[in-house]
CSV table of C-alpha atoms and ligand atoms in Angstrom, one decimal:
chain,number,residue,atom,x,y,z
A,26,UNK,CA,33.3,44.7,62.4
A,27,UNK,CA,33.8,45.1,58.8
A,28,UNK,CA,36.6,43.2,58.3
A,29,UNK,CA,34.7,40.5,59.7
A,30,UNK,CA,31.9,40.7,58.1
A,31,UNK,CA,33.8,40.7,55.0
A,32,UNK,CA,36.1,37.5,56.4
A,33,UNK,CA,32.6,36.0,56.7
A,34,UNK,CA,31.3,36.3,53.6
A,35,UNK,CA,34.8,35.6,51.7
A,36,UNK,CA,34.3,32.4,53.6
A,37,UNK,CA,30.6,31.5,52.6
A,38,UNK,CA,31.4,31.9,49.5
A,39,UNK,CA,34.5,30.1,49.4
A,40,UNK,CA,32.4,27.4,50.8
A,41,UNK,CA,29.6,27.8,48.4
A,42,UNK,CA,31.9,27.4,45.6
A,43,UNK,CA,33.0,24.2,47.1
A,44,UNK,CA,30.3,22.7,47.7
A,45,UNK,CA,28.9,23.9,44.5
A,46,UNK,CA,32.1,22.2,42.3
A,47,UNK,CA,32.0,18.9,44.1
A,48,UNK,CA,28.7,18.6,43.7
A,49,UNK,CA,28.7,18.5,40.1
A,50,UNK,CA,31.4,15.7,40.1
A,51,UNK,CA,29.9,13.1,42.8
A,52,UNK,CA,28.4,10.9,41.2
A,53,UNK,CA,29.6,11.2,37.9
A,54,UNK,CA,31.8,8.9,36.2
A,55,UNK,CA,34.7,12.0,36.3
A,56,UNK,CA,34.1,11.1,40.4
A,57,UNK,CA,36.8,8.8,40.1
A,58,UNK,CA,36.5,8.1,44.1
A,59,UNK,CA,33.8,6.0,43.9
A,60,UNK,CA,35.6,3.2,41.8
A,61,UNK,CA,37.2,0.9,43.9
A,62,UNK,CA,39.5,-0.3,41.7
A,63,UNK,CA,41.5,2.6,42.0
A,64,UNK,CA,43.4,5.0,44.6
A,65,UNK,CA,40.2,4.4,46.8
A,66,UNK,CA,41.5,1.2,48.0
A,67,UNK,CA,44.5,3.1,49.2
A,68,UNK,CA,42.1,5.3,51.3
A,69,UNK,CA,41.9,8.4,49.0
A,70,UNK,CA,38.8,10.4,48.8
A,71,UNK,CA,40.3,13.4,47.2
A,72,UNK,CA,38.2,13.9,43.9
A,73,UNK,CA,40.3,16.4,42.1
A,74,UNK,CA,43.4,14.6,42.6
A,75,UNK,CA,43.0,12.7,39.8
A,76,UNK,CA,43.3,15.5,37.2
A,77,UNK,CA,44.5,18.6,39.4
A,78,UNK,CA,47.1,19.3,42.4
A,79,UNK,CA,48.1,22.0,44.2
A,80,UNK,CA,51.8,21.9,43.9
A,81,UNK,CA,54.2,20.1,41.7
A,82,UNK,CA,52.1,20.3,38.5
A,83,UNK,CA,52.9,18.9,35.4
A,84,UNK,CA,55.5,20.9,33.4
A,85,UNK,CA,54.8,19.7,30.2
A,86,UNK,CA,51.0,19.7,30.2
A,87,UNK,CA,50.9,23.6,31.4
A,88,UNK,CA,47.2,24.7,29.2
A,89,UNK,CA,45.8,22.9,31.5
A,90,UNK,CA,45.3,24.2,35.3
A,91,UNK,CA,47.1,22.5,37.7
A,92,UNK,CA,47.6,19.2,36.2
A,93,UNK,CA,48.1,16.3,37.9
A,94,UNK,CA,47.8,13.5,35.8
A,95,UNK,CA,50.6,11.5,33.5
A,96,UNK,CA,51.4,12.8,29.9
A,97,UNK,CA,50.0,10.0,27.1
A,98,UNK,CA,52.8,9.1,24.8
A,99,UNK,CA,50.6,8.1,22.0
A,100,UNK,CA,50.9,9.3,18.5
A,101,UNK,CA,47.5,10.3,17.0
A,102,UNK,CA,45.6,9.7,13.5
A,103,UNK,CA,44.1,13.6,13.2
A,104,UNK,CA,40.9,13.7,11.2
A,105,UNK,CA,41.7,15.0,7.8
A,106,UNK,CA,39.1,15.4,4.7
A,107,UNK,CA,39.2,17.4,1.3
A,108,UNK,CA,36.5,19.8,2.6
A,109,UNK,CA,38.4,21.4,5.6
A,110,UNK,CA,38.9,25.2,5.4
A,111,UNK,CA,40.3,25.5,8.9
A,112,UNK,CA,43.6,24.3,9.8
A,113,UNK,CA,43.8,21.3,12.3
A,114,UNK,CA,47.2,20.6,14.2
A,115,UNK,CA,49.9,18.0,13.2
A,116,UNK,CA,48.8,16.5,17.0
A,117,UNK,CA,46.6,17.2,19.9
A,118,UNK,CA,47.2,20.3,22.0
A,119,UNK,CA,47.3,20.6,25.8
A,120,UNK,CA,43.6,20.5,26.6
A,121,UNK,CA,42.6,17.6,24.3
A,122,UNK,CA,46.0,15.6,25.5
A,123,UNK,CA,44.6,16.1,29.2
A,124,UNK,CA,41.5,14.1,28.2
A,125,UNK,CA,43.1,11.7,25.9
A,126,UNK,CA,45.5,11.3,28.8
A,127,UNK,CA,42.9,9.1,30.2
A,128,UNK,CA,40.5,8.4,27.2
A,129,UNK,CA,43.1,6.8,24.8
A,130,UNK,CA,42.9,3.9,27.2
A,131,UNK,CA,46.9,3.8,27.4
A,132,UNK,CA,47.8,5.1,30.3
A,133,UNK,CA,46.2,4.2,33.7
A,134,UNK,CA,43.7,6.5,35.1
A,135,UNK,CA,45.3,6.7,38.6
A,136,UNK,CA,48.6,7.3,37.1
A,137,UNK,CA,49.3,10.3,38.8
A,138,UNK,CA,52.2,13.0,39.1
A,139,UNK,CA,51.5,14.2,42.5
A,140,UNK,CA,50.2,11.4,44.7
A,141,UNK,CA,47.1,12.5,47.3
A,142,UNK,CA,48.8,12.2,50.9
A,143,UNK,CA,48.6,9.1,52.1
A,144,UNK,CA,48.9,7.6,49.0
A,145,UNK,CA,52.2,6.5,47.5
A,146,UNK,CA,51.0,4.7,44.0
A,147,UNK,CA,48.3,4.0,41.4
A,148,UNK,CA,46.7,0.8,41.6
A,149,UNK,CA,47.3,-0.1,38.3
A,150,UNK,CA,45.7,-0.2,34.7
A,151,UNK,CA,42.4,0.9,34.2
A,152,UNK,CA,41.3,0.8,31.0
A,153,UNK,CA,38.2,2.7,30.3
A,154,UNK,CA,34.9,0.9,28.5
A,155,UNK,CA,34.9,4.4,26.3
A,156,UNK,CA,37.8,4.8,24.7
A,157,UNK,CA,38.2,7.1,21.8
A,158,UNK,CA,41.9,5.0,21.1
A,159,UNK,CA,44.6,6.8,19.3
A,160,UNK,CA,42.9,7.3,15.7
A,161,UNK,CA,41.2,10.1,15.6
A,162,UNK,CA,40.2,10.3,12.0
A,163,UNK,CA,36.8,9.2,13.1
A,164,UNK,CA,36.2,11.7,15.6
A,165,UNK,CA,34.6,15.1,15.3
A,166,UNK,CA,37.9,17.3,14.7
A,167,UNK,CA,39.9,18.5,17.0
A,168,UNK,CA,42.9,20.9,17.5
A,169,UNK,CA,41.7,22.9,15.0
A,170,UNK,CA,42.1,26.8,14.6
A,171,UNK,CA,38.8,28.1,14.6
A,172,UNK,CA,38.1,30.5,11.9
A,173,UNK,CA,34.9,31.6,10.7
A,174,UNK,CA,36.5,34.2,8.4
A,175,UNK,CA,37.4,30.3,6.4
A,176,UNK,CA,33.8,29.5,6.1
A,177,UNK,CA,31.0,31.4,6.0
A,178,UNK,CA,28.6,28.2,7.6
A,179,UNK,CA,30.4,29.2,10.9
A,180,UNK,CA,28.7,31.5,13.7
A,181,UNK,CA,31.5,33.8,14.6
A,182,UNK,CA,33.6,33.6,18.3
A,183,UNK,CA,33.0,36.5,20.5
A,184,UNK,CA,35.4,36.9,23.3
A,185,UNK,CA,36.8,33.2,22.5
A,186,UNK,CA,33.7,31.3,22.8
A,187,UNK,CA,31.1,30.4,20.2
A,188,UNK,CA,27.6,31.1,21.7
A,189,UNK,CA,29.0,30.7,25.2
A,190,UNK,CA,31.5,28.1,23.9
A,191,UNK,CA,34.9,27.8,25.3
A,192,UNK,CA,37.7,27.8,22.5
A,193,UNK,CA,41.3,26.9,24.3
A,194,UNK,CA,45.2,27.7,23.4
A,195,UNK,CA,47.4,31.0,23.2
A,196,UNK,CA,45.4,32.3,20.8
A,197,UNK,CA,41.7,31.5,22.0
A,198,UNK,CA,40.7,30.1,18.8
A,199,UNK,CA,41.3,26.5,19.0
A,200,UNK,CA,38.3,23.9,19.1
A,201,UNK,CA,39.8,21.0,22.2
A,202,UNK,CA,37.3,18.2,23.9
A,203,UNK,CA,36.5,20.5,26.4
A,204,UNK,CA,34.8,23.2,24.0
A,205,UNK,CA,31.9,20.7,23.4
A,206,UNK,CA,32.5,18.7,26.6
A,207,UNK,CA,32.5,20.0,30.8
A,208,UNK,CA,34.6,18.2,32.4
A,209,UNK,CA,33.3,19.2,36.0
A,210,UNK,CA,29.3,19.0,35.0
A,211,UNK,CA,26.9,15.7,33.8
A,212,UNK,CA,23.7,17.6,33.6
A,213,UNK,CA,23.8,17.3,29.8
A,214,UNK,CA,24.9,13.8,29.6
A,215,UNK,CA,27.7,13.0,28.5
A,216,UNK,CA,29.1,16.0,30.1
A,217,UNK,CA,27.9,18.2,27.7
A,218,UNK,CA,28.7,22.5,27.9
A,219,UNK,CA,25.5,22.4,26.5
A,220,UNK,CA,22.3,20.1,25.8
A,221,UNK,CA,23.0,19.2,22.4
A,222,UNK,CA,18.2,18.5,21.8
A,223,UNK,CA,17.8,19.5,18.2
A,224,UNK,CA,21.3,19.1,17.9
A,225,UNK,CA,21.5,22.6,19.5
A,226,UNK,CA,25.4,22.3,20.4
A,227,UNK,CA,26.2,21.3,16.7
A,228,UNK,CA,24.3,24.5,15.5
A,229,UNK,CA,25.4,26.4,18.0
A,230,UNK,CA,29.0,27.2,15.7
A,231,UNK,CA,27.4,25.4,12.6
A,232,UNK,CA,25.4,27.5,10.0
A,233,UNK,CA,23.0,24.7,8.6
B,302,HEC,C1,38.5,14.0,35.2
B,302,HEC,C2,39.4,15.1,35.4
B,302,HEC,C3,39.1,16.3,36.2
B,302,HEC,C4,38.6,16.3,37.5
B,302,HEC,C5,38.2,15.1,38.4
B,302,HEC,C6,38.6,17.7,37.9
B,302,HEC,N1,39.0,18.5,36.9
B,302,HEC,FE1,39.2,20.5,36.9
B,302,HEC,N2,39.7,20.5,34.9
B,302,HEC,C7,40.0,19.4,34.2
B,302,HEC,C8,40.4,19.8,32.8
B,302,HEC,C9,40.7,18.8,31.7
B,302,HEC,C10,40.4,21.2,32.8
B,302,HEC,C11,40.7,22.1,31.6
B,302,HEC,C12,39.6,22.1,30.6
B,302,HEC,C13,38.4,22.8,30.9
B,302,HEC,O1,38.5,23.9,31.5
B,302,HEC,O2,37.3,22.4,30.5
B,302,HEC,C14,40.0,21.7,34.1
B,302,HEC,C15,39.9,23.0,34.5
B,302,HEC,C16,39.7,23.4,35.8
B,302,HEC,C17,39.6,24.8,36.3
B,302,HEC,C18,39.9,26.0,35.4
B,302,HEC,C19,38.7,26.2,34.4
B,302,HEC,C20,37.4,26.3,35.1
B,302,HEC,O3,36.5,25.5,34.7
B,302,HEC,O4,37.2,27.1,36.0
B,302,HEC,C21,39.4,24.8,37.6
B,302,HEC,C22,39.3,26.0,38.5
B,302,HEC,C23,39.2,23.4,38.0
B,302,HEC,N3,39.4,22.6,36.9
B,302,HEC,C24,38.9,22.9,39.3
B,302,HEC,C25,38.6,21.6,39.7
B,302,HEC,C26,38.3,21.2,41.0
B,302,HEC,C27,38.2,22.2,42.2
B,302,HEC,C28,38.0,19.9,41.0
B,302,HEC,C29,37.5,18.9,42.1
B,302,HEC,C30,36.3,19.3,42.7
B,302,HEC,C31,38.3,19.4,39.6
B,302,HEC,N4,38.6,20.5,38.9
B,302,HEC,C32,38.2,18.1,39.2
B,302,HEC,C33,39.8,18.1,34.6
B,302,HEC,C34,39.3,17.7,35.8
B,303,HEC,C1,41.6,10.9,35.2
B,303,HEC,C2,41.1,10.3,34.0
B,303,HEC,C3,40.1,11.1,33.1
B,303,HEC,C4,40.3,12.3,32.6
B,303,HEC,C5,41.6,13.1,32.7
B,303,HEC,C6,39.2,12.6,31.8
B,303,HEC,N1,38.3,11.6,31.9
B,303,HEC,FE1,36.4,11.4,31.0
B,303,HEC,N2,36.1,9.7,32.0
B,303,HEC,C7,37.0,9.0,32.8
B,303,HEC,C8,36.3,7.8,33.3
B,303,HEC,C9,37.0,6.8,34.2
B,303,HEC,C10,35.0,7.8,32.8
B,303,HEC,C11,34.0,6.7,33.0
B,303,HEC,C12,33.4,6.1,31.8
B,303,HEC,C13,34.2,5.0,31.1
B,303,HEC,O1,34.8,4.1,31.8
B,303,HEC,O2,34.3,5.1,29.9
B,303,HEC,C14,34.9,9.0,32.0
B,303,HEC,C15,33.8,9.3,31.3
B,303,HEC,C16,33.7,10.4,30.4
B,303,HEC,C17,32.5,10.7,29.5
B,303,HEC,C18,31.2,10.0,29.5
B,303,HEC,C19,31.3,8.7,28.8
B,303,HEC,C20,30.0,7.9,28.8
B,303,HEC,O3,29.8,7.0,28.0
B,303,HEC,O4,29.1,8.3,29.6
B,303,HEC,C21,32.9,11.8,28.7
B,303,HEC,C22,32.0,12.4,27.7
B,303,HEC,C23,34.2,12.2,29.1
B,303,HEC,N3,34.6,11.3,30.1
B,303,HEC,C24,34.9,13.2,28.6
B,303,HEC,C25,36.1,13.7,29.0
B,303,HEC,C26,36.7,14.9,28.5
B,303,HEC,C27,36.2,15.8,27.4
B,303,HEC,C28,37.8,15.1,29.3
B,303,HEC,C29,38.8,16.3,29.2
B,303,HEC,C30,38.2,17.6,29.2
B,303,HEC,C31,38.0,14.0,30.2
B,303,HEC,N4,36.9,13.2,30.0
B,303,HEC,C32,39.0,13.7,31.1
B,303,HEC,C33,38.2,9.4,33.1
B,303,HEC,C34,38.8,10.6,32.7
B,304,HEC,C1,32.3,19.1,18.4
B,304,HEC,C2,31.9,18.7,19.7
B,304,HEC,C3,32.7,17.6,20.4
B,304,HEC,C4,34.1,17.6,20.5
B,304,HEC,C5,35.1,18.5,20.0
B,304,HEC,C6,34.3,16.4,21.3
B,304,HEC,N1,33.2,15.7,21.6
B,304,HEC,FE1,33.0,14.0,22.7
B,304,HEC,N2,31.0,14.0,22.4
B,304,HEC,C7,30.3,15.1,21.8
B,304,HEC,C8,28.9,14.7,21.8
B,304,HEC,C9,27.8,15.6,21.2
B,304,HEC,C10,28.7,13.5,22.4
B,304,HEC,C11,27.5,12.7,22.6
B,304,HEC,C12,27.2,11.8,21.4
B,304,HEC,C13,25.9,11.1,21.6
B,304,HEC,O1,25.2,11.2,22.6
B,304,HEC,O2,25.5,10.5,20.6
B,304,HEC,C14,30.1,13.1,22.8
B,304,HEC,C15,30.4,11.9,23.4
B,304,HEC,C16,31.6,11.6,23.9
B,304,HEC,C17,31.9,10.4,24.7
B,304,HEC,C18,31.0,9.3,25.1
B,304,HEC,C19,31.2,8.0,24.3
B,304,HEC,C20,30.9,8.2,22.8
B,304,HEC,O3,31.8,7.8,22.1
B,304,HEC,O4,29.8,8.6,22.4
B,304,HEC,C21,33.3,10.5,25.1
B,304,HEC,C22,34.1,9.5,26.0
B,304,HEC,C23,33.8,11.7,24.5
B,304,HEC,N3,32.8,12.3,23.8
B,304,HEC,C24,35.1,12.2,24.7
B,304,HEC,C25,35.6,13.2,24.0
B,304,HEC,C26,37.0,13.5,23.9
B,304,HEC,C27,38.1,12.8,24.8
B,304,HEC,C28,37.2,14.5,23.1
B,304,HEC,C29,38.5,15.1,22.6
B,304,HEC,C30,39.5,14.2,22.0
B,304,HEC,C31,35.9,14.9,22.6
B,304,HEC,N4,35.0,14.1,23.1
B,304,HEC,C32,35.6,15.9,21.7
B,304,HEC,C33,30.8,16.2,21.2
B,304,HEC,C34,32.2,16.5,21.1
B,305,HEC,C1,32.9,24.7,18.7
B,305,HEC,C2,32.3,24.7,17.4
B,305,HEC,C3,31.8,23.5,16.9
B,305,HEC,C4,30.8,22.6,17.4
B,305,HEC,C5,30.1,22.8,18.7
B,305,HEC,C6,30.6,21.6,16.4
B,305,HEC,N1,31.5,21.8,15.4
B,305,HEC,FE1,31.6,20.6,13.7
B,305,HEC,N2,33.2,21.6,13.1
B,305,HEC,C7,33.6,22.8,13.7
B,305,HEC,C8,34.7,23.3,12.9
B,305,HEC,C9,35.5,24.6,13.1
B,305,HEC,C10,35.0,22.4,11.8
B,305,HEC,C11,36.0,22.5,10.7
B,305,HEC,C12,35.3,23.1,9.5
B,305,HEC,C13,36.2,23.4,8.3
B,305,HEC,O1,37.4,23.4,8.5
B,305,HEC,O2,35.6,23.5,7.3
B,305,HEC,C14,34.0,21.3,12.0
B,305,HEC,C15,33.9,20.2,11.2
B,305,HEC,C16,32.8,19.4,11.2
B,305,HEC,C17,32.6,18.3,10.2
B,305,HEC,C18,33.5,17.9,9.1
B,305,HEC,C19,33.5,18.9,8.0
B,305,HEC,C20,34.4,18.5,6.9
B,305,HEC,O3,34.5,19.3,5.9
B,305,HEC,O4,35.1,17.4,6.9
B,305,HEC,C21,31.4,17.8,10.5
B,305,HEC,C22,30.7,16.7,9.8
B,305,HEC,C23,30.9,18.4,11.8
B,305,HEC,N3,31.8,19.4,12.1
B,305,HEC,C24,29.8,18.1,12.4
B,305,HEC,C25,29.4,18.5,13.7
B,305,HEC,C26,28.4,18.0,14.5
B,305,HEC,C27,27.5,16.8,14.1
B,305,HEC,C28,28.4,18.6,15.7
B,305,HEC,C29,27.5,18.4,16.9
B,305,HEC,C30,27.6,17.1,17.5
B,305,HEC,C31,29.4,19.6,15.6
B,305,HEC,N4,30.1,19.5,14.4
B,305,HEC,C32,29.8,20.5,16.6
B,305,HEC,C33,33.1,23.4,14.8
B,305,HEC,C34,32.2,22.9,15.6
């Protein structure tokens, strides 16, 4: 009887959590199913599959879980400037490269490693109407060692987040796309980790 009962509630939540992670994609522009111009015409309706697969991952992208989607080949402009106490990388690093993967608008979107079943190619270029484009001098850093010993206008990390968030790499210091950005959640458009209303994510590792 225990066993059971503990099966069945493994299993509701199992389902819960399903449920609970595609529902913050549908919908979204990350729901990649709903564009027709891509593996949906070849009958896929696998939502992850366009960043994540269960087997046969990418080897070269490994920071991020499970990846599924093409490496970009691009070489980057960093942001640079003569006030920068913190040390930002020659490139971008794994988590960053997973977005820019898609968002520097050179490699399709459906170009995928590991194919849904049923499905045997991607559909072609898709360009996105958003695209940050390989110079990154422009953009907020990032790749960047976060150190608020550097600067003292800089809340300090606990635990590898700063005020809940999420720095990436090795060493759990580095400041990646998906620090400021969710991947898997719009409700703070443009899938924000948190709403940035009195510019609350800025302040919430800037001291200003
Ligand atoms: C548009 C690309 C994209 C889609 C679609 C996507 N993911 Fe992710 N996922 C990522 C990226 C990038 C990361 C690593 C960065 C991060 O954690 O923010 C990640 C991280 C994860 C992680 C580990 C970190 C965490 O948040 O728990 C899990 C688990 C995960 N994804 C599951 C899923 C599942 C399940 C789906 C489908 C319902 C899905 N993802 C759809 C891009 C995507
Ligand atoms: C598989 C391709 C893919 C990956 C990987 C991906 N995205 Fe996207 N993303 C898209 C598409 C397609 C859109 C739709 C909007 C567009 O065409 O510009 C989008 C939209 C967005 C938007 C909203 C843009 C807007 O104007 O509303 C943000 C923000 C965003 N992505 C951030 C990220 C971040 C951060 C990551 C990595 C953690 C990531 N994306 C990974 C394909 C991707
Ligand atoms: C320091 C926080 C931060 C980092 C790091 C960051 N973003 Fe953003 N991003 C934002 C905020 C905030 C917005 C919304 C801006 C607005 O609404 O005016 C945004 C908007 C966007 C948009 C919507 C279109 C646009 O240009 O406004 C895209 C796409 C996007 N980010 C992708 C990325 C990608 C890809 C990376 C990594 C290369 C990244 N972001 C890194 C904070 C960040
Ligand atoms: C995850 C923490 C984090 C968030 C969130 C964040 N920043 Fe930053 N930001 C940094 C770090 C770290 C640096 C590098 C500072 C240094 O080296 O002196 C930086 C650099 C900058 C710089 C360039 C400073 C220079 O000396 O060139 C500006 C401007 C800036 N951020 C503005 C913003 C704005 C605006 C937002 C909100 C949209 C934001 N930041 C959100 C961590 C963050």
């Amino acid at each position: 009887m225990k066993k059971i009962a503990i099966l069945a509630s493994l299993l509701v939540s199992l389902g819960l959590y399903g449920t609970a992670a595609f529902a913050e994609i549908t919908g979204t522009s990350h729901d990649l199913t709903s564009n027709t111009t891509l593996l949906t015409n070849a009958g896929n309706t696998e939502i992850c599959a366009y960043c994540h697969t269960p087997h046969d991952a990418s080897t070269t992208n490994t920071t991020t879980p499970l990846w599924n989607h093409e490496d970009t080949q691009a070489t980057y402009t960093m942001y640079s400037s003569p006030s920068l106490d913190m040390t930002i990388a020659v490139s971008p690093a794994g988590v960053s490269l997973a977005c820019l993967s898609c968002h520097d608008g050179t490699v399709a979107a459906d170009q995928l490693l590991n194919f849904p079943s049923g499905v045997n190619a991607g559909q072609g270029i898709f360009s996105l109407g958003n695209s940050l484009g390989t110079d990154l001098s422009n953009d907020h850093p990032i790749s960047l060692t976060y150190n608020a010993a550097q600067d003292v206008d800089f809340v300090a990390p606990v635990n590898s987040q700063v005020n809940g968030l999420q720095l990436f790499g090795a060493g759990g210091d580095q400041v990646e796309c998906g620090t400021c950005h969710s991947v898997h959640d719009n409700t703070n458009e443009p899938f924000l980790r948190m709403s940035n209303a009195g510019s609350a994510l800025c302040l919430a590792c800037h001291v200003k």
